[in-house]
Short mmCIF file of C-alpha atoms in Angstrom, two decimals:
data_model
loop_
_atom_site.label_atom_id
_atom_site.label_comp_id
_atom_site.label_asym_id
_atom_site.label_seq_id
_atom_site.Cartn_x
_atom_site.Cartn_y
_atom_site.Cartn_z
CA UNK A 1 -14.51 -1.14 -54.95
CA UNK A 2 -18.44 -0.38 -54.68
CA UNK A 3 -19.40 0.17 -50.80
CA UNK A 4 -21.67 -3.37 -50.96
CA UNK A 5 -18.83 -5.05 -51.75
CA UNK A 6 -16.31 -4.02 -49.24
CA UNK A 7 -18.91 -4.61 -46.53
CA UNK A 8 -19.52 -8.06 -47.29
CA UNK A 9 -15.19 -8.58 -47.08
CA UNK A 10 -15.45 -6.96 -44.07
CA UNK A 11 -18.25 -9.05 -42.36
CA UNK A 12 -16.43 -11.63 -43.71
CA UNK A 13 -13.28 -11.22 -42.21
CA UNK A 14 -14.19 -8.98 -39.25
CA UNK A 15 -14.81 -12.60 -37.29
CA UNK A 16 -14.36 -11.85 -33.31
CA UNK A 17 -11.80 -14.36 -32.14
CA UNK A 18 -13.63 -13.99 -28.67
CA UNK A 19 -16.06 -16.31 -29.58
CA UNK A 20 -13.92 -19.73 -29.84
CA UNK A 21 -12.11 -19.42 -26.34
CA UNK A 22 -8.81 -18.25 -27.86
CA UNK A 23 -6.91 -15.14 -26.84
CA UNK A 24 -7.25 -12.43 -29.54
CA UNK A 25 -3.25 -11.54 -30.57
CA UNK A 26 -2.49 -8.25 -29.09
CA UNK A 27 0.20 -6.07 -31.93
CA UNK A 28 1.66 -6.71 -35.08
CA UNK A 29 4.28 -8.48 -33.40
CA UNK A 30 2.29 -11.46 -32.49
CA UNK A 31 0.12 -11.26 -35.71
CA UNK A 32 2.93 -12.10 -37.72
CA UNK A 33 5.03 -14.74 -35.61
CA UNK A 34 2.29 -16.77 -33.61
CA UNK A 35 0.70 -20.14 -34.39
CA UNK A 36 -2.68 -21.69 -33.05
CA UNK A 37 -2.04 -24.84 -31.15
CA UNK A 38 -4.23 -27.41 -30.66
CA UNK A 39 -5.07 -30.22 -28.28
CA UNK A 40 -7.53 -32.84 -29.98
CA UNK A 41 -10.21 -30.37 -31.74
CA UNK A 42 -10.19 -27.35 -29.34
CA UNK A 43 -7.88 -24.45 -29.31
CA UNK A 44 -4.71 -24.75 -26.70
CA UNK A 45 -3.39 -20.88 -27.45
CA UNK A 46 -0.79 -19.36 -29.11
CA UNK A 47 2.64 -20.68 -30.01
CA UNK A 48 5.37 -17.99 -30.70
CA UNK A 49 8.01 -18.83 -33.57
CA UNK A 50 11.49 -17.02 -31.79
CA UNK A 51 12.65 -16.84 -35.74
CA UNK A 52 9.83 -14.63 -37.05
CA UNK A 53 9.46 -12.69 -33.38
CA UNK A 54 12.90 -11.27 -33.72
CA UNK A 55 12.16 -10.82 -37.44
CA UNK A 56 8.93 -8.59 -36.94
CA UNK A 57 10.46 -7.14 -33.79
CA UNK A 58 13.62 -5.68 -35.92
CA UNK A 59 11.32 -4.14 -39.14
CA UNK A 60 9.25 -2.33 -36.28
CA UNK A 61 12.28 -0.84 -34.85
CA UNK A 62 14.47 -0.14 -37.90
CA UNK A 63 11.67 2.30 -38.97
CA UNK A 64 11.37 5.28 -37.28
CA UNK A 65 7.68 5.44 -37.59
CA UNK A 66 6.64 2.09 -38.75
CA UNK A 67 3.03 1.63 -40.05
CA UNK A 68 0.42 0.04 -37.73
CA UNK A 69 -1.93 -1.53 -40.21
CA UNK A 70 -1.61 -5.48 -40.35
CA UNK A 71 -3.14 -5.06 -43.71
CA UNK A 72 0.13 -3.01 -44.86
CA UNK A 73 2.30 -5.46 -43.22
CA UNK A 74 0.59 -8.23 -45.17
CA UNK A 75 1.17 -6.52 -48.46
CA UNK A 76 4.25 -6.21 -47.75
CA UNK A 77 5.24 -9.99 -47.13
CA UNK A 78 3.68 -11.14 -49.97
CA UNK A 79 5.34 -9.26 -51.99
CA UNK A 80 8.94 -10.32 -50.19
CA UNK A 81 7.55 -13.89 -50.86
CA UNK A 82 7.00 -12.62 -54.55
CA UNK A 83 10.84 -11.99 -54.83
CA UNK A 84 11.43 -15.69 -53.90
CA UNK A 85 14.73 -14.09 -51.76
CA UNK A 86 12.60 -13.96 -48.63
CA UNK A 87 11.83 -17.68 -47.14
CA UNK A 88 10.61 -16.50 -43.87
CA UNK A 89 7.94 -14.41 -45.81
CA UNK A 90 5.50 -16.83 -46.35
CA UNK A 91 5.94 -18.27 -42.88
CA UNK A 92 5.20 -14.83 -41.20
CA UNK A 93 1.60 -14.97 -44.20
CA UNK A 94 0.75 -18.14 -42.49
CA UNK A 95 1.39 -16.70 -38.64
CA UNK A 96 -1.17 -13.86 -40.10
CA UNK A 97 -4.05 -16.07 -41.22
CA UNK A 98 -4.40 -18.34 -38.32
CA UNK A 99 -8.03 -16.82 -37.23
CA UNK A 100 -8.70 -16.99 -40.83
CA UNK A 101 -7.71 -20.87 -41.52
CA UNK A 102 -9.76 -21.28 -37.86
CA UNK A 103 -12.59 -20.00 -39.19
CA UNK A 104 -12.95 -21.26 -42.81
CA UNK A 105 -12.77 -24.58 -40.68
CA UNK A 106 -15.22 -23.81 -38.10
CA UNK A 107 -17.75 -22.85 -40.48
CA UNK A 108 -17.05 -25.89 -42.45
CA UNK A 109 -17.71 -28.05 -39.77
CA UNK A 110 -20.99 -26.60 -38.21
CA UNK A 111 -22.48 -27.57 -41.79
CA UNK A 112 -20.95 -31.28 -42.41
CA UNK A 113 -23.66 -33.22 -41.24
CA UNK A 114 -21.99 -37.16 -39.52
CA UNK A 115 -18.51 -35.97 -41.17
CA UNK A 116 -15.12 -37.53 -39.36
CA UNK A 117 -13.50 -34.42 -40.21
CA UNK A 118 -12.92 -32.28 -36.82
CA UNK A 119 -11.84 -28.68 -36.76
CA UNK A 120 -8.27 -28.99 -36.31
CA UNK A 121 -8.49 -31.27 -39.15
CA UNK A 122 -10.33 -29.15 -41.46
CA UNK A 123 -7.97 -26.22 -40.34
CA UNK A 124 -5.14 -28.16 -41.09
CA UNK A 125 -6.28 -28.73 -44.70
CA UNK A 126 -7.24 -25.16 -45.07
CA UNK A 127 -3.47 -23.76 -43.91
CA UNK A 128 -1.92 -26.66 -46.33
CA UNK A 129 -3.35 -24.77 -49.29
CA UNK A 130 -1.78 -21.64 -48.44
CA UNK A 131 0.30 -21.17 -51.48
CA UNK A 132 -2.49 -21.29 -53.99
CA UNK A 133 -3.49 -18.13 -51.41
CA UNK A 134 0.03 -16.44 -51.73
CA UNK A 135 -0.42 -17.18 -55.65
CA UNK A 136 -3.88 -16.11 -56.61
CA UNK A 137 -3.44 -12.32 -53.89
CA UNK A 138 -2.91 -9.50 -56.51
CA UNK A 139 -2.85 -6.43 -54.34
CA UNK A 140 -3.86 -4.06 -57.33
CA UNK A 141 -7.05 -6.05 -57.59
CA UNK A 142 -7.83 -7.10 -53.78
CA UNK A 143 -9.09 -5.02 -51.17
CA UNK A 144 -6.68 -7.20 -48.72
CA UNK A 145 -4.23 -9.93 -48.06
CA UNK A 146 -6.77 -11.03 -45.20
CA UNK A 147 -9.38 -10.47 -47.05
CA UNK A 148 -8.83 -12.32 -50.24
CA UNK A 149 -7.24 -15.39 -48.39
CA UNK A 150 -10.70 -15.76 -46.42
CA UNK A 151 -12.57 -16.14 -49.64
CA UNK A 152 -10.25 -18.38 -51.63
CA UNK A 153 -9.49 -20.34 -48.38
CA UNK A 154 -13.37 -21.06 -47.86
CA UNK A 155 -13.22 -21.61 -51.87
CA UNK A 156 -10.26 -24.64 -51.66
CA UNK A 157 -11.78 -26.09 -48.50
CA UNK A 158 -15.11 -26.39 -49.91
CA UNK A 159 -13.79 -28.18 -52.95
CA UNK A 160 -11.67 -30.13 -50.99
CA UNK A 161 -13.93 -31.82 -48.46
CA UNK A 162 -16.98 -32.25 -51.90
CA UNK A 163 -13.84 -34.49 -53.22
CA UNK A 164 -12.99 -36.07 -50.45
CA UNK A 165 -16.94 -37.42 -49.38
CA UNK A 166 -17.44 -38.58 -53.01
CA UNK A 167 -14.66 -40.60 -53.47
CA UNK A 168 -15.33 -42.07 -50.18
CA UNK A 169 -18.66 -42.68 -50.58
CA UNK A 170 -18.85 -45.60 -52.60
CA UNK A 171 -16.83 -49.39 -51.98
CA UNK A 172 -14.87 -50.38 -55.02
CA UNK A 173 -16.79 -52.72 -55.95
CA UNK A 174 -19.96 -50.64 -55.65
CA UNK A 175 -18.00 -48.63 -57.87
CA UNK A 176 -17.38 -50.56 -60.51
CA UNK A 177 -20.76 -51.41 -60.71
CA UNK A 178 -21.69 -48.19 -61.36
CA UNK A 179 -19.13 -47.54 -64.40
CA UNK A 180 -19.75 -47.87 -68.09
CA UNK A 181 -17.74 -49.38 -69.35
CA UNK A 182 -16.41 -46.14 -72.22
CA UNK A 183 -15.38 -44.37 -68.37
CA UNK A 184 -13.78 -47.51 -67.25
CA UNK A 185 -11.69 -47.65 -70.77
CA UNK A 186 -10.92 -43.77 -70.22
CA UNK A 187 -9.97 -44.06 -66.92
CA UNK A 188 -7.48 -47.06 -67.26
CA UNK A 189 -6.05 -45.03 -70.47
CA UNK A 190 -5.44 -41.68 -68.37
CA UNK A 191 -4.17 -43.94 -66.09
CA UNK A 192 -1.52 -45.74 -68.85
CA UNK A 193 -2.34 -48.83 -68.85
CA UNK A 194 -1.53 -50.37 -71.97
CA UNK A 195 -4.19 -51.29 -74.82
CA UNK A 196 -3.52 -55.11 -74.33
CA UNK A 197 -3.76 -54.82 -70.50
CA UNK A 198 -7.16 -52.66 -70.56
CA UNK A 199 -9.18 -55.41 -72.83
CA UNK A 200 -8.03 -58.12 -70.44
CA UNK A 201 -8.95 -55.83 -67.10
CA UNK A 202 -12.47 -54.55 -69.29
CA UNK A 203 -13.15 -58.64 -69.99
CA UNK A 204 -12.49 -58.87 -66.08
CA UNK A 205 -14.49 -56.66 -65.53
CA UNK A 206 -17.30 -57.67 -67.86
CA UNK A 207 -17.17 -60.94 -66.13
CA UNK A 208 -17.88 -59.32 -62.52
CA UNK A 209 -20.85 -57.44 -63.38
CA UNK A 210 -22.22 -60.46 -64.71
CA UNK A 211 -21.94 -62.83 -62.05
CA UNK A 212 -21.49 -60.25 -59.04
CA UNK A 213 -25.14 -60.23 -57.27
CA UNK A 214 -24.82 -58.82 -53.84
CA UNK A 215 -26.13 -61.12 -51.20
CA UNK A 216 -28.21 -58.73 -49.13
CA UNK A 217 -30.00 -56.14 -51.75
CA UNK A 218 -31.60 -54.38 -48.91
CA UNK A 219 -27.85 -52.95 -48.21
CA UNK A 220 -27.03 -49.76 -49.28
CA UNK A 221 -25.90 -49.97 -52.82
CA UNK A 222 -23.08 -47.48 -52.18
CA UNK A 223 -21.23 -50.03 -49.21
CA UNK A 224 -20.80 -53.38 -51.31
CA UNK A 225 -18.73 -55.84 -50.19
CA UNK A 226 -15.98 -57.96 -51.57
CA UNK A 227 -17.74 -60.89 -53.61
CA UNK A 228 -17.10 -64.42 -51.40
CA UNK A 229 -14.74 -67.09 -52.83
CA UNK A 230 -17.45 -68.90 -54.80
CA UNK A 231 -18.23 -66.09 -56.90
CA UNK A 232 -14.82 -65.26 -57.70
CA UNK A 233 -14.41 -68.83 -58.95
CA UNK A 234 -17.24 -68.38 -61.14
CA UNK A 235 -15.75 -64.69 -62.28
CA UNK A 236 -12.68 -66.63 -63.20
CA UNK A 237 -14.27 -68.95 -65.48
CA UNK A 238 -16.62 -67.24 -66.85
CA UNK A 239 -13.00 -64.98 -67.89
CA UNK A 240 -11.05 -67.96 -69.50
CA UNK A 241 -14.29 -68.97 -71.71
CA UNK A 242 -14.69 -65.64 -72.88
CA UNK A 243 -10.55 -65.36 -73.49
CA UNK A 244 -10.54 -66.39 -76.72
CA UNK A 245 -11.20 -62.82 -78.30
CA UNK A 246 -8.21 -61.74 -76.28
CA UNK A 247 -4.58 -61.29 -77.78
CA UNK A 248 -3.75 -62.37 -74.51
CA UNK A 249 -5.10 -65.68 -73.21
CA UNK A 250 -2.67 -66.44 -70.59
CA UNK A 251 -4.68 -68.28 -67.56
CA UNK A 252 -4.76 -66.31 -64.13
CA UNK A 253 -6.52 -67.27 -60.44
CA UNK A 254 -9.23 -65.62 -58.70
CA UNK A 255 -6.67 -63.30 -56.95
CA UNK A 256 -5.14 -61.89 -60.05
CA UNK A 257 -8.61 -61.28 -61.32
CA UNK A 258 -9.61 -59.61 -58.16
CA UNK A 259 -6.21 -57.25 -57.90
CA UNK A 260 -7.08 -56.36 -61.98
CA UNK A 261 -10.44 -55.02 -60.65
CA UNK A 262 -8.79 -53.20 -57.18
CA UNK A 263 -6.65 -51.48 -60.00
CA UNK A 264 -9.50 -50.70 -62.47
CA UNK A 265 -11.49 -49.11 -59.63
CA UNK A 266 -8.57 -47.33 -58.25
CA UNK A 267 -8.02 -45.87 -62.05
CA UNK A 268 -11.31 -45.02 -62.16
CA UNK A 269 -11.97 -43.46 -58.60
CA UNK A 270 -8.78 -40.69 -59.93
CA UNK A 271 -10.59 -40.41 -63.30
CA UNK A 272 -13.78 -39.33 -61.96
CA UNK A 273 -12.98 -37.89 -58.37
CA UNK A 274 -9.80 -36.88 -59.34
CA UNK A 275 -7.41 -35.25 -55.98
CA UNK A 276 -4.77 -32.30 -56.34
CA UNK A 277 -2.15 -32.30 -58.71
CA UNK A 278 0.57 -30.18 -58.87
CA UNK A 279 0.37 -28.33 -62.39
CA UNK A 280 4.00 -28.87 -62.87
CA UNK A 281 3.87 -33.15 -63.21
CA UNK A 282 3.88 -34.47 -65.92
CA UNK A 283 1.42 -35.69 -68.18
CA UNK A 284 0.92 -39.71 -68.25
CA UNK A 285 2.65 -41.39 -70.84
CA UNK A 286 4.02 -37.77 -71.97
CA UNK A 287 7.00 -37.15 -70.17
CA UNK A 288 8.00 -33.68 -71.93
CA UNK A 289 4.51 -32.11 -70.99
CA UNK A 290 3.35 -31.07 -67.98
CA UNK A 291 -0.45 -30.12 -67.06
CA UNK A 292 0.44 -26.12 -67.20
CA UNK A 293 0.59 -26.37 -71.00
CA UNK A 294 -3.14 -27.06 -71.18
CA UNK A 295 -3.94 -23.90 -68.97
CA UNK A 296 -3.96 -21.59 -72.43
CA UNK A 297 -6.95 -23.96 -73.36
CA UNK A 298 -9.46 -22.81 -70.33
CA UNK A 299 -11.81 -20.37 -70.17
CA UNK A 300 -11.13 -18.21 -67.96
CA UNK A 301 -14.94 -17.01 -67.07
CA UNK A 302 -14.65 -20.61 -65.28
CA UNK A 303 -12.16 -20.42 -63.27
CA UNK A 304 -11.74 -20.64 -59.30
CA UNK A 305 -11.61 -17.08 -59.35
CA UNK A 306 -13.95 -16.26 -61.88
CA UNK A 307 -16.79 -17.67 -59.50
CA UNK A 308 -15.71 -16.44 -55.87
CA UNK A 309 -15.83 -12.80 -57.97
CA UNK A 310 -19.01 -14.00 -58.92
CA UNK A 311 -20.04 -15.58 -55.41
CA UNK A 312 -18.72 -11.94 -53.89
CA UNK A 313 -20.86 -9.67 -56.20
CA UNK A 314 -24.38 -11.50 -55.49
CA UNK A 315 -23.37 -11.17 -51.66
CA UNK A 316 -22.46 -7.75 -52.51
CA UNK A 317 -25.68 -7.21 -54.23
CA UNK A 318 -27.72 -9.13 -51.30
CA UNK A 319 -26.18 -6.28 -48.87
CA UNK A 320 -27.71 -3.21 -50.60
CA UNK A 321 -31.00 -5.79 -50.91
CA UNK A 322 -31.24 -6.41 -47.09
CA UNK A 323 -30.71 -2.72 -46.03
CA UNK A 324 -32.95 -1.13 -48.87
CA UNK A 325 -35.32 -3.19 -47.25
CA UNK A 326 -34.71 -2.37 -43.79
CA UNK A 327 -34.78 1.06 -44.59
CA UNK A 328 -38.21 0.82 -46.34
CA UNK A 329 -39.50 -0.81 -43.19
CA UNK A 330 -38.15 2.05 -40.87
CA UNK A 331 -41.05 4.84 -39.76
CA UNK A 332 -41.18 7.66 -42.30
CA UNK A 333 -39.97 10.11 -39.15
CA UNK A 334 -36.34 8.36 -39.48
CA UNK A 335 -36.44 7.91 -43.23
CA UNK A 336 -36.59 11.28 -43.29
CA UNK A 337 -33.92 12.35 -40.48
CA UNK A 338 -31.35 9.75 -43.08
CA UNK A 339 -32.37 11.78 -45.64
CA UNK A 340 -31.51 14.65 -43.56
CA UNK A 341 -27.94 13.59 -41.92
CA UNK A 342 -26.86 11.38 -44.90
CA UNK A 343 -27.96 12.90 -48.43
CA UNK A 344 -28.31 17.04 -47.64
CA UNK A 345 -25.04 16.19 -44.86
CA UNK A 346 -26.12 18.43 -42.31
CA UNK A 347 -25.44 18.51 -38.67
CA UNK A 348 -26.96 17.00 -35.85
CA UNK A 349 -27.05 20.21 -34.35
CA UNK A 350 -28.65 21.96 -37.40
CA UNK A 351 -30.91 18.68 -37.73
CA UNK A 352 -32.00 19.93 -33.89
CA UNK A 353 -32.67 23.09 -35.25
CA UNK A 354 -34.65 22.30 -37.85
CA UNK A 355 -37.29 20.02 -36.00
CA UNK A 356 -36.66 21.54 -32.92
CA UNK A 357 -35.45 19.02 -30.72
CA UNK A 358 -32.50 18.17 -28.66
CA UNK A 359 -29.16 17.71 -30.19
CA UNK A 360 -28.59 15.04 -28.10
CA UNK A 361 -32.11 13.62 -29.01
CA UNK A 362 -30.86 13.54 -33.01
CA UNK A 363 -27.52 11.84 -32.11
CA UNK A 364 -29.82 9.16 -29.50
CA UNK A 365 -32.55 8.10 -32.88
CA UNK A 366 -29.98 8.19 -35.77
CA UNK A 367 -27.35 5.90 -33.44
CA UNK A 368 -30.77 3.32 -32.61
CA UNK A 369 -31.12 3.55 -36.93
CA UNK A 370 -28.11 2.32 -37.51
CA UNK A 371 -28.19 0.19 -34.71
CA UNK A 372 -31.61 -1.54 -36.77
CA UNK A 373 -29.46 -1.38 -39.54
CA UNK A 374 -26.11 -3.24 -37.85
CA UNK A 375 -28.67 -5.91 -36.47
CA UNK A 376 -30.35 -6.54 -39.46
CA UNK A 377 -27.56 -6.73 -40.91
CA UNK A 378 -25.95 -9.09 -38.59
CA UNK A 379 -28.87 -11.32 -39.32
CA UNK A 380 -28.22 -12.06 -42.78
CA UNK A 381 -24.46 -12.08 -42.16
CA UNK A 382 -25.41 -15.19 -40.05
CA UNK A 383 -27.48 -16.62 -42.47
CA UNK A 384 -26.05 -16.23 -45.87
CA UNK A 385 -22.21 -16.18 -44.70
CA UNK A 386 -22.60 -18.43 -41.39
CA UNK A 387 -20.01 -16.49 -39.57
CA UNK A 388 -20.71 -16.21 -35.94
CA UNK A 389 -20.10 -12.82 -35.95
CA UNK A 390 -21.78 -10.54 -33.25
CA UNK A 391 -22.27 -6.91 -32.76
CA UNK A 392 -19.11 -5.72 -31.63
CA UNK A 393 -17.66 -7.15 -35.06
CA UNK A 394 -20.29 -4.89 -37.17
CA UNK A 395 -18.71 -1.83 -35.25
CA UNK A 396 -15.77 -2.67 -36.86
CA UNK A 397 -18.15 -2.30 -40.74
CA UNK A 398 -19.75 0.79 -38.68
CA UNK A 399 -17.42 3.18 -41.32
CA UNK A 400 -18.77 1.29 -44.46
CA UNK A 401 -22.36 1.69 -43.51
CA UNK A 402 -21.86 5.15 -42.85
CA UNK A 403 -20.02 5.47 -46.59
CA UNK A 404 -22.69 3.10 -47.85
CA UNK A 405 -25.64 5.30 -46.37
CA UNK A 406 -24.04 7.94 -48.12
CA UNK A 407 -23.61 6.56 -51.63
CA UNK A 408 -26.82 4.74 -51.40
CA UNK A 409 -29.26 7.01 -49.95
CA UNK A 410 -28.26 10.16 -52.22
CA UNK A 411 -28.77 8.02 -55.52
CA UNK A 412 -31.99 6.52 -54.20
CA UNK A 413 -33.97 9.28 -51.71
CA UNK A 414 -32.15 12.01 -52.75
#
């Protein structure tokens, strides 16, 4: 994994829970058997599960040294979920990414501009796509558990929510004037209705878009209303002179008309905008195939997970961009102490030496470099990821500066 790269999932991840009022979980213990509660859109605390408590409580003590890494510990229930034997497994995964799900949601919400959809909502819909997490982890190819679910939660939520504001932004009936009528015939054949059925609801439907003028044009297109009684009379015979090219030329009322339209919009709102299926249902009108079959067909460069690797590696490129810069701005006196401490690897004390200073004077300037480097740093973490991460969390990335000051500065000054 290249050092830009594991910084970014770090600053990603590393998230201080300090900063939304809730208590940070102290021990594996809690990690893996506590739930955020919620009271209207702000966090209440923690709620304990007794099940997956005693659980965690017994691995911990049935090992005589037990590891201490939550990233272990989330390795290994995923792969107890993998064995399909362990059904508390994926509950104790969803104790572990609470902070996670809380801020995927929280970030999600500082950037919906007039949205309805609250925190508590948003994190609900992020922890409800948790099994597309457990599914997608591979930990031969991810750095982490946590890690990888903060990326493909941000991923699903995103898609989610750019679903859910199209569909709702338009009436039906602004809808359907909007359709031409080839996506109208598509949508009401994916849909299954039947050939006779679709030329009476696309004759309908020709029929409204004739005689449908909305009454105040100054109104946003996208919130028509319901055409009044008149105009549905008119719809209706305007239908039963144009009938005779129809197999079909039964009479029907202004209601039956207006239900055909409610169902060709509805048809065509799933076409377009459609929501989440599970791969397993079956096709329409195909009963012995399901969706999966069709997965050989895609390309796999366009997957979900071909662009968050994609969306990772230009953030992972933008991190070596924003510190080579830094470090271009920084006085040539402490370009050359980096060069010094990071790319020859000596000492502070034989760095004293050398210029003949202090050691404590070398430890004082190469902790305010990095400390340039952390804030800078920090800055574009705020900008590019919108995390509200702070200083103390880039402490926590103070090891993969160090390696990445390393790496970086021996290829480049050395």
């Amino acid at each position: 994994m290249s050092l830009p790269f594991k910084l970014v999932l770090q600053l990603n991840v590393a998230v201080s829970t300090s900063h939304c009022g809730m208590r940070p979980r102290q021990g594996l213990v809690e990690l893996f058997s506590t739930f955020l509660a919620f009271d209207a859109d702000r966090v209440q605390g923690w709620v304990a599960d007794a099940r997956l408590r005693r659980r965690m409580e017994r691995c911990l003590t049935e090992s005589a040294s037990p590891p201490t890494s939550d990233a272990f510990w989330g390795v290994y229930w995923h792969k107890a979920w993998q064995t399909q034997t362990d059904r508390l497994a994926r509950d104790h995964l969803a104790a572990y990414v609470q902070e996670v799900c809380y801020w995927v949601a929280h970030k999600a919400t500082a950037y919906l501009e007039r949205s309805p959809d609250t925190i508590s909502d948003c994190f609900q819909t992020t922890i409800a796509q948790l099994d597309k997490v457990l599914q997608g982890f591979d930990a031969k190819r991810h750095f982490s558990f946590k890690s990888y679910a903060n990326l493909k939660f941000n991923s699903l939520l995103k898609d989610t929510l750019r679903q859910r504001r199209v569909v709702d932004i338009c009436t039906p009936w602004a809808l359907l004037l909007k359709l031409s009528k080839r996506r109208l015939v598509e949508a009401l054949q994916t849909a299954g209705v039947s050939a006779d059925t679709t030329q009476r609801y696309v004759l309908a439907w020709d029929c409204f878009k004739a005689l449908y003028a909305p009454a105040a044009p100054a109104t946003s297109t996208r919130k028509l209303s319901k055409p009044n009684r008149t105009t549905w009379d008119a719809i209706t015979t305007l239908y039963h002179q144009r009938a005779a090219q129809l197999t079909d030329r039964s009479r029907v009322s202004p209601d039956t008309l207006e239900q055909w339209l409610m169902t060709c919009a509805t048809a065509a709102r799933q076409y377009l905008y459609p929501t989440w299926v599970s791969m397993n249902a079956p096709k329409p009108r195909q009963e012995d195939s399901e969706f999966l079959d069709a997965l050989g067909q895609l390309d796999t460069d366009t997957t979900l997970a071909g662009l968050e690797a994609q969306e990772t590696r230009l953030q992972a490129d933008q991190v070596s961009q924003v510190l080579q810069v830094a470090i271009d701005q920084l006085e040539p006196s402490a370009q050359t102490l980096l060069h010094l401490y990071y790319v020859q690897g000596l000492t502070q004390q034989q760095i004293a030496q050398q210029l003949g200073v202090q050691q404590y004077t070398i430890c004082r300037q190469i902790s305010r470099i990095k400390r340039s480097l952390q804030r800078r740093l920090l800055e574009w973490s705020q900008e590019t990821l919108h995390n509200s991460a702070n200083l103390d969390v880039l402490e926590s990335v103070s090891t993969a500066l160090d390696e990445w000051l390393s790496v970086h500065l021996a290829s480049s000054l050395g």
